[in-house]
Short mmCIF file of N, CA and C in Angstrom, two decimals:
data_model
loop_
_atom_site.label_atom_id
_atom_site.label_comp_id
_atom_site.label_asym_id
_atom_site.label_seq_id
_atom_site.Cartn_x
_atom_site.Cartn_y
_atom_site.Cartn_z
N ALA A 6 5.27 -11.68 0.65
CA ALA A 6 5.71 -12.94 0.12
C ALA A 6 6.79 -13.52 1.02
N ILE A 7 6.92 -14.82 0.99
CA ILE A 7 7.87 -15.52 1.84
C ILE A 7 9.23 -15.54 1.17
N ALA A 8 10.27 -15.28 1.95
CA ALA A 8 11.64 -15.36 1.42
C ALA A 8 11.99 -16.82 1.17
N ASP A 9 12.77 -17.06 0.16
CA ASP A 9 13.15 -18.43 -0.21
C ASP A 9 14.52 -18.74 0.37
N ASP A 10 14.57 -19.12 1.66
CA ASP A 10 15.83 -19.54 2.28
C ASP A 10 15.89 -21.07 2.33
N SER A 11 14.85 -21.73 1.88
CA SER A 11 14.72 -23.17 2.08
C SER A 11 15.45 -23.98 1.05
N GLY A 12 15.78 -23.39 -0.09
CA GLY A 12 16.37 -24.16 -1.15
C GLY A 12 15.32 -24.89 -1.98
N LEU A 13 14.05 -24.65 -1.70
CA LEU A 13 12.98 -25.31 -2.43
C LEU A 13 12.61 -24.62 -3.74
N GLY A 14 13.10 -23.41 -3.91
CA GLY A 14 12.80 -22.68 -5.13
C GLY A 14 11.42 -22.04 -5.06
N SER A 15 11.01 -21.45 -6.18
CA SER A 15 9.74 -20.72 -6.19
C SER A 15 8.54 -21.61 -5.97
N VAL A 16 8.63 -22.88 -6.38
CA VAL A 16 7.51 -23.82 -6.13
C VAL A 16 7.30 -24.00 -4.64
N GLY A 17 8.40 -24.15 -3.90
CA GLY A 17 8.31 -24.31 -2.46
C GLY A 17 7.75 -23.08 -1.78
N VAL A 18 8.13 -21.91 -2.25
CA VAL A 18 7.63 -20.67 -1.69
C VAL A 18 6.14 -20.56 -1.98
N GLU A 19 5.72 -20.85 -3.19
CA GLU A 19 4.29 -20.79 -3.51
C GLU A 19 3.48 -21.78 -2.68
N MET A 20 4.03 -22.98 -2.47
CA MET A 20 3.34 -23.95 -1.64
C MET A 20 3.21 -23.46 -0.19
N ALA A 21 4.27 -22.83 0.32
CA ALA A 21 4.23 -22.31 1.68
C ALA A 21 3.21 -21.18 1.79
N GLU A 22 3.15 -20.31 0.79
CA GLU A 22 2.16 -19.22 0.81
C GLU A 22 0.75 -19.77 0.74
N ASP A 23 0.53 -20.80 -0.07
CA ASP A 23 -0.79 -21.43 -0.13
C ASP A 23 -1.17 -22.03 1.20
N LEU A 24 -0.21 -22.72 1.85
CA LEU A 24 -0.48 -23.31 3.13
C LEU A 24 -0.81 -22.24 4.18
N LEU A 25 -0.01 -21.18 4.20
CA LEU A 25 -0.29 -20.08 5.13
C LEU A 25 -1.68 -19.50 4.90
N ALA A 26 -2.05 -19.35 3.64
CA ALA A 26 -3.37 -18.79 3.32
C ALA A 26 -4.49 -19.64 3.90
N GLU A 27 -4.29 -20.94 3.99
CA GLU A 27 -5.32 -21.81 4.53
C GLU A 27 -5.27 -21.93 6.04
N VAL A 28 -4.06 -21.89 6.59
CA VAL A 28 -3.88 -22.12 8.02
C VAL A 28 -4.10 -20.85 8.86
N LEU A 29 -3.61 -19.73 8.37
CA LEU A 29 -3.71 -18.49 9.15
C LEU A 29 -5.13 -17.98 9.20
N PRO A 30 -5.51 -17.40 10.35
CA PRO A 30 -6.81 -16.74 10.41
C PRO A 30 -6.81 -15.57 9.45
N LYS A 31 -7.96 -15.15 9.06
CA LYS A 31 -8.09 -14.07 8.09
C LYS A 31 -8.50 -12.78 8.80
N THR A 32 -7.97 -11.66 8.34
CA THR A 32 -8.28 -10.38 8.92
C THR A 32 -8.96 -9.50 7.89
N VAL A 33 -9.59 -8.43 8.36
CA VAL A 33 -10.27 -7.51 7.47
C VAL A 33 -9.29 -6.59 6.75
N ALA A 34 -8.45 -5.93 7.52
CA ALA A 34 -7.51 -4.97 6.93
C ALA A 34 -6.21 -5.68 6.58
N PRO A 35 -5.62 -5.31 5.46
CA PRO A 35 -4.32 -5.91 5.12
C PRO A 35 -3.29 -5.57 6.19
N LEU A 36 -2.43 -6.50 6.49
CA LEU A 36 -1.37 -6.26 7.45
C LEU A 36 -0.23 -5.52 6.76
N PRO A 37 0.50 -4.70 7.51
CA PRO A 37 1.66 -4.07 6.90
C PRO A 37 2.70 -5.12 6.52
N GLU A 38 3.53 -4.81 5.55
CA GLU A 38 4.57 -5.75 5.13
C GLU A 38 5.69 -5.87 6.16
N LYS A 39 5.91 -4.81 6.94
CA LYS A 39 7.00 -4.81 7.90
C LYS A 39 6.45 -4.82 9.32
N THR A 40 7.08 -5.62 10.16
CA THR A 40 6.70 -5.69 11.57
C THR A 40 6.91 -4.33 12.23
N SER A 41 7.92 -3.58 11.80
CA SER A 41 8.19 -2.28 12.41
C SER A 41 7.02 -1.33 12.24
N VAL A 42 6.37 -1.37 11.09
CA VAL A 42 5.20 -0.51 10.83
C VAL A 42 4.04 -0.92 11.73
N LEU A 43 3.84 -2.22 11.87
CA LEU A 43 2.77 -2.73 12.72
C LEU A 43 3.01 -2.31 14.17
N LEU A 44 4.22 -2.52 14.67
CA LEU A 44 4.52 -2.16 16.06
C LEU A 44 4.39 -0.67 16.30
N GLU A 45 4.79 0.12 15.33
CA GLU A 45 4.64 1.58 15.47
C GLU A 45 3.16 1.93 15.60
N GLY A 46 2.32 1.24 14.84
CA GLY A 46 0.89 1.52 14.88
C GLY A 46 0.23 1.19 16.20
N VAL A 47 0.79 0.25 16.97
CA VAL A 47 0.22 -0.10 18.27
C VAL A 47 1.05 0.46 19.41
N GLY A 48 1.99 1.33 19.09
CA GLY A 48 2.77 2.02 20.12
C GLY A 48 3.86 1.15 20.77
N LEU A 49 4.36 0.17 20.05
CA LEU A 49 5.37 -0.73 20.61
C LEU A 49 6.62 -0.77 19.77
N SER A 50 6.94 0.31 19.09
CA SER A 50 8.09 0.31 18.16
C SER A 50 9.41 0.05 18.88
N LYS A 51 9.50 0.32 20.18
CA LYS A 51 10.78 0.11 20.87
C LYS A 51 11.10 -1.38 21.00
N TYR A 52 10.15 -2.25 20.70
CA TYR A 52 10.37 -3.70 20.76
C TYR A 52 10.61 -4.32 19.39
N ASN A 53 10.73 -3.50 18.39
CA ASN A 53 10.95 -4.00 17.04
C ASN A 53 12.20 -4.86 16.93
N HIS A 54 13.27 -4.48 17.62
CA HIS A 54 14.53 -5.24 17.56
C HIS A 54 14.32 -6.70 17.99
N ILE A 55 13.43 -6.93 18.93
CA ILE A 55 13.18 -8.30 19.40
C ILE A 55 12.53 -9.12 18.30
N LEU A 56 11.51 -8.55 17.65
CA LEU A 56 10.81 -9.29 16.61
C LEU A 56 11.69 -9.47 15.37
N GLU A 57 12.53 -8.48 15.07
CA GLU A 57 13.48 -8.64 13.97
C GLU A 57 14.50 -9.73 14.26
N ARG A 58 15.00 -9.76 15.49
CA ARG A 58 15.96 -10.78 15.89
C ARG A 58 15.35 -12.19 15.73
N GLU A 59 14.08 -12.30 16.04
CA GLU A 59 13.38 -13.61 15.96
C GLU A 59 12.80 -13.86 14.57
N GLU A 60 13.03 -12.96 13.63
CA GLU A 60 12.62 -13.08 12.22
C GLU A 60 11.09 -13.18 12.06
N PHE A 61 10.37 -12.39 12.85
CA PHE A 61 8.92 -12.34 12.75
C PHE A 61 8.47 -11.49 11.58
N LEU A 62 7.40 -11.93 10.93
CA LEU A 62 6.67 -11.14 9.94
C LEU A 62 5.35 -10.75 10.57
N PRO A 63 4.69 -9.70 10.08
CA PRO A 63 3.41 -9.33 10.67
C PRO A 63 2.42 -10.48 10.75
N CYS A 64 2.35 -11.29 9.71
CA CYS A 64 1.39 -12.42 9.72
C CYS A 64 1.71 -13.44 10.78
N ASP A 65 3.00 -13.53 11.17
CA ASP A 65 3.40 -14.48 12.22
C ASP A 65 2.78 -14.11 13.55
N LEU A 66 2.63 -12.82 13.80
CA LEU A 66 2.09 -12.36 15.08
C LEU A 66 0.68 -12.88 15.33
N LEU A 67 -0.09 -13.07 14.26
CA LEU A 67 -1.46 -13.54 14.43
C LEU A 67 -1.50 -14.96 15.00
N LEU A 68 -0.42 -15.66 14.93
CA LEU A 68 -0.34 -17.04 15.43
C LEU A 68 0.23 -17.12 16.84
N CYS A 69 0.72 -16.00 17.36
CA CYS A 69 1.43 -16.01 18.64
C CYS A 69 0.50 -16.13 19.84
N THR A 70 0.96 -16.95 20.79
CA THR A 70 0.31 -17.02 22.08
C THR A 70 1.07 -16.13 23.04
N ASP A 71 0.53 -15.93 24.23
CA ASP A 71 1.24 -15.16 25.22
C ASP A 71 2.56 -15.85 25.56
N SER A 72 2.56 -17.16 25.60
CA SER A 72 3.81 -17.90 25.88
C SER A 72 4.86 -17.64 24.83
N ASP A 73 4.45 -17.56 23.57
CA ASP A 73 5.41 -17.28 22.49
C ASP A 73 6.03 -15.91 22.71
N LEU A 74 5.21 -14.92 22.99
CA LEU A 74 5.69 -13.55 23.18
C LEU A 74 6.60 -13.44 24.39
N LYS A 75 6.25 -14.21 25.45
CA LYS A 75 7.09 -14.22 26.65
C LYS A 75 8.44 -14.85 26.35
N GLU A 76 8.40 -15.94 25.57
CA GLU A 76 9.64 -16.67 25.26
C GLU A 76 10.65 -15.84 24.49
N ILE A 77 10.15 -14.91 23.65
CA ILE A 77 11.08 -14.08 22.88
C ILE A 77 11.55 -12.84 23.67
N GLY A 78 10.99 -12.67 24.87
CA GLY A 78 11.49 -11.62 25.76
C GLY A 78 10.66 -10.37 25.86
N LEU A 79 9.39 -10.39 25.43
CA LEU A 79 8.56 -9.19 25.59
C LEU A 79 8.05 -9.11 27.03
N PRO A 80 8.13 -7.95 27.66
CA PRO A 80 7.58 -7.77 29.01
C PRO A 80 6.06 -7.90 29.02
N VAL A 81 5.47 -8.03 30.19
CA VAL A 81 4.04 -8.26 30.33
C VAL A 81 3.19 -7.20 29.65
N GLY A 82 3.46 -5.93 29.90
CA GLY A 82 2.65 -4.85 29.32
C GLY A 82 2.57 -4.91 27.80
N PRO A 83 3.71 -4.95 27.11
CA PRO A 83 3.68 -5.07 25.66
C PRO A 83 3.02 -6.35 25.17
N ARG A 84 3.20 -7.45 25.92
CA ARG A 84 2.52 -8.70 25.52
C ARG A 84 1.02 -8.55 25.55
N VAL A 85 0.52 -7.92 26.62
CA VAL A 85 -0.93 -7.69 26.74
C VAL A 85 -1.43 -6.82 25.60
N LYS A 86 -0.69 -5.77 25.32
CA LYS A 86 -1.08 -4.84 24.25
C LYS A 86 -1.10 -5.55 22.90
N LEU A 87 -0.07 -6.34 22.63
CA LEU A 87 0.03 -7.06 21.37
C LEU A 87 -1.04 -8.14 21.26
N ARG A 88 -1.31 -8.87 22.34
CA ARG A 88 -2.38 -9.88 22.32
C ARG A 88 -3.73 -9.24 22.08
N ASN A 89 -3.97 -8.06 22.68
CA ASN A 89 -5.24 -7.35 22.42
C ASN A 89 -5.36 -6.96 20.95
N TRP A 90 -4.24 -6.51 20.36
CA TRP A 90 -4.26 -6.18 18.93
C TRP A 90 -4.56 -7.42 18.11
N ILE A 91 -3.91 -8.54 18.45
CA ILE A 91 -4.13 -9.82 17.75
C ILE A 91 -5.60 -10.20 17.84
N LYS A 92 -6.16 -10.14 19.05
CA LYS A 92 -7.59 -10.49 19.24
C LYS A 92 -8.49 -9.60 18.38
N SER A 93 -8.17 -8.32 18.34
CA SER A 93 -9.01 -7.40 17.56
C SER A 93 -8.93 -7.72 16.07
N GLN A 94 -7.74 -8.13 15.60
CA GLN A 94 -7.58 -8.49 14.19
C GLN A 94 -8.37 -9.75 13.88
N LEU A 95 -8.31 -10.73 14.75
CA LEU A 95 -8.97 -12.00 14.51
C LEU A 95 -10.47 -11.91 14.64
N SER A 96 -10.96 -10.97 15.43
CA SER A 96 -12.40 -10.84 15.63
C SER A 96 -13.10 -10.01 14.56
N GLN A 97 -12.33 -9.44 13.67
CA GLN A 97 -12.91 -8.57 12.63
C GLN A 97 -13.56 -9.36 11.52
N GLY A 98 -13.37 -10.66 11.46
CA GLY A 98 -14.03 -11.46 10.45
C GLY A 98 -13.15 -11.83 9.29
N PRO A 99 -13.71 -12.63 8.38
CA PRO A 99 -12.90 -13.14 7.26
C PRO A 99 -12.59 -12.06 6.22
N ALA A 100 -11.47 -12.26 5.56
CA ALA A 100 -11.06 -11.41 4.43
C ALA A 100 -10.23 -12.28 3.52
N SER A 101 -9.62 -11.69 2.54
CA SER A 101 -8.83 -12.50 1.61
C SER A 101 -7.58 -12.99 2.29
N ALA A 102 -7.13 -14.15 1.89
CA ALA A 102 -5.89 -14.71 2.45
C ALA A 102 -4.72 -13.83 2.12
N ALA A 103 -4.79 -13.14 1.01
CA ALA A 103 -3.69 -12.27 0.61
C ALA A 103 -3.46 -11.16 1.63
N SER A 104 -4.51 -10.72 2.30
CA SER A 104 -4.35 -9.66 3.28
C SER A 104 -3.58 -10.14 4.50
N VAL A 105 -3.62 -11.44 4.78
CA VAL A 105 -2.88 -11.98 5.89
C VAL A 105 -1.45 -12.27 5.52
N THR A 106 -1.23 -12.90 4.38
CA THR A 106 0.11 -13.33 4.01
C THR A 106 0.88 -12.27 3.26
N GLY A 107 0.17 -11.26 2.75
CA GLY A 107 0.82 -10.25 1.94
C GLY A 107 0.96 -10.73 0.52
N ALA A 108 0.44 -11.92 0.22
CA ALA A 108 0.53 -12.48 -1.13
C ALA A 108 -0.56 -11.90 -2.01
N THR A 109 -0.27 -11.84 -3.27
CA THR A 109 -1.28 -11.39 -4.22
C THR A 109 -1.49 -12.50 -5.23
N GLY A 110 -2.72 -12.84 -5.44
CA GLY A 110 -3.01 -13.91 -6.38
C GLY A 110 -3.66 -13.38 -7.61
N ALA A 111 -3.42 -14.00 -8.73
CA ALA A 111 -4.00 -13.55 -10.00
C ALA A 111 -5.50 -13.82 -10.05
N ASN A 112 -5.94 -14.82 -9.26
CA ASN A 112 -7.35 -15.13 -9.32
C ASN A 112 -8.18 -14.34 -8.34
N GLY A 113 -7.57 -13.61 -7.42
CA GLY A 113 -8.27 -12.76 -6.47
C GLY A 113 -9.12 -13.55 -5.49
N ALA A 114 -8.88 -14.84 -5.34
CA ALA A 114 -9.67 -15.66 -4.42
C ALA A 114 -9.38 -15.29 -2.99
N GLY A 115 -10.37 -15.48 -2.12
CA GLY A 115 -10.15 -15.16 -0.73
C GLY A 115 -11.03 -15.91 0.20
#
Protein backbone atom coordinates (compact mmCIF):
# COMPACT_ATOMS: atom_id res chain seq x y z
CA ALA A 1 0.00 0.00 0.00
CA ILE A 2 1.06 3.56 -0.61
CA ALA A 3 2.09 5.72 2.34
CA ASP A 4 -0.06 8.79 2.84
CA ASP A 5 2.44 11.66 2.85
CA SER A 6 0.32 13.74 0.50
CA GLY A 7 -2.23 15.07 2.94
CA LEU A 8 -4.97 13.67 0.70
CA GLY A 9 -6.12 11.13 3.27
CA SER A 10 -7.22 7.58 2.61
CA VAL A 11 -9.29 8.58 -0.44
CA GLY A 12 -6.17 10.00 -2.10
CA VAL A 13 -4.20 6.87 -1.28
CA GLU A 14 -6.93 4.63 -2.70
CA MET A 15 -7.08 6.74 -5.86
CA ALA A 16 -3.29 6.51 -6.24
CA GLU A 17 -3.38 2.73 -5.79
CA ASP A 18 -6.17 2.45 -8.38
CA LEU A 19 -4.15 4.56 -10.81
CA LEU A 20 -1.03 2.47 -10.25
CA ALA A 21 -3.04 -0.69 -10.82
CA GLU A 22 -4.04 0.59 -14.26
CA VAL A 23 -0.76 2.22 -15.26
CA LEU A 24 1.81 -0.30 -14.06
CA PRO A 25 2.55 -3.39 -16.09
CA LYS A 26 1.33 -6.58 -14.50
CA THR A 27 3.57 -9.42 -13.37
CA VAL A 28 2.90 -13.08 -12.64
CA ALA A 29 4.53 -13.39 -9.23
CA PRO A 30 3.73 -10.94 -6.45
CA LEU A 31 6.54 -8.51 -5.80
CA PRO A 32 8.08 -8.39 -2.34
CA GLU A 33 6.89 -5.54 -0.15
CA LYS A 34 10.45 -4.36 0.51
CA THR A 35 13.01 -3.35 -2.08
CA SER A 36 15.72 -4.93 0.10
CA VAL A 37 14.12 -8.37 -0.32
CA LEU A 38 13.88 -7.90 -4.08
CA LEU A 39 17.51 -6.77 -4.38
CA GLU A 40 18.69 -9.67 -2.24
CA GLY A 41 16.87 -12.04 -4.58
CA VAL A 42 18.75 -10.72 -7.63
CA GLY A 43 22.10 -10.49 -5.85
CA LEU A 44 22.21 -6.70 -5.58
CA SER A 45 21.59 -6.17 -1.86
CA LYS A 46 24.67 -3.94 -1.52
CA TYR A 47 22.79 -1.28 -3.53
CA ASN A 48 19.75 -1.23 -1.26
CA HIS A 49 20.89 2.02 0.40
CA ILE A 50 20.64 3.81 -2.96
CA LEU A 51 17.06 2.69 -3.58
CA GLU A 52 16.08 3.48 0.02
CA ARG A 53 17.60 6.95 -0.28
CA GLU A 54 15.54 7.53 -3.44
CA GLU A 55 12.40 6.12 -1.73
CA PHE A 56 11.87 3.32 -4.26
CA LEU A 57 9.27 0.61 -3.76
CA PRO A 58 9.54 -2.71 -5.61
CA CYS A 59 6.70 -1.74 -7.95
CA ASP A 60 8.58 1.47 -8.85
CA LEU A 61 11.42 -0.57 -10.31
CA LEU A 62 9.13 -1.96 -13.02
CA LEU A 63 8.83 1.57 -14.40
CA CYS A 64 12.56 2.35 -14.40
CA THR A 65 14.59 2.92 -17.51
CA ASP A 66 18.34 2.51 -17.68
CA SER A 67 18.58 6.30 -17.52
CA ASP A 68 16.59 6.33 -14.27
CA LEU A 69 18.88 3.75 -12.70
CA LYS A 70 21.96 5.62 -13.90
CA GLU A 71 20.63 8.90 -12.50
CA ILE A 72 20.28 7.45 -9.01
CA GLY A 73 23.87 6.23 -9.12
CA LEU A 74 23.78 2.52 -9.96
CA PRO A 75 26.90 1.30 -11.81
CA VAL A 76 26.56 -0.33 -15.25
CA GLY A 77 26.71 -3.97 -14.08
CA PRO A 78 23.94 -3.69 -11.49
CA ARG A 79 21.83 -1.63 -13.92
CA VAL A 80 22.09 -4.37 -16.54
CA LYS A 81 21.20 -7.02 -13.98
CA LEU A 82 18.23 -5.04 -12.67
CA ARG A 83 16.96 -4.21 -16.19
CA ASN A 84 17.15 -7.93 -17.08
CA TRP A 85 15.10 -8.72 -13.96
CA ILE A 86 12.58 -6.02 -14.93
CA LYS A 87 12.33 -7.44 -18.48
CA SER A 88 11.77 -10.93 -17.13
CA GLN A 89 9.01 -9.68 -14.83
CA LEU A 90 7.25 -7.80 -17.61
CA SER A 91 7.51 -10.66 -20.09
CA GLN A 92 5.82 -13.16 -17.77
CA GLY A 93 2.36 -11.94 -18.74
CA PRO A 94 -0.63 -10.41 -16.99
CA ALA A 95 -1.58 -11.00 -13.38
CA SER A 96 -3.62 -9.18 -10.81
CA ALA A 97 -2.87 -5.53 -10.23
CA ALA A 98 -2.57 -6.31 -6.54
CA SER A 99 0.56 -8.34 -7.23
CA VAL A 100 2.22 -5.26 -8.70
CA THR A 101 1.12 -2.65 -6.20
CA GLY A 102 0.98 -4.86 -3.16
CA ALA A 103 -2.63 -3.77 -2.74
CA THR A 104 -5.37 -6.17 -1.85
CA GLY A 105 -8.86 -5.61 -3.07
CA ALA A 106 -12.06 -7.01 -1.66
CA ASN A 107 -13.34 -7.79 -5.12
CA GLY A 108 -10.26 -9.79 -6.19
CA ALA A 109 -10.31 -8.12 -9.61
CA GLY A 110 -7.19 -8.27 -11.71
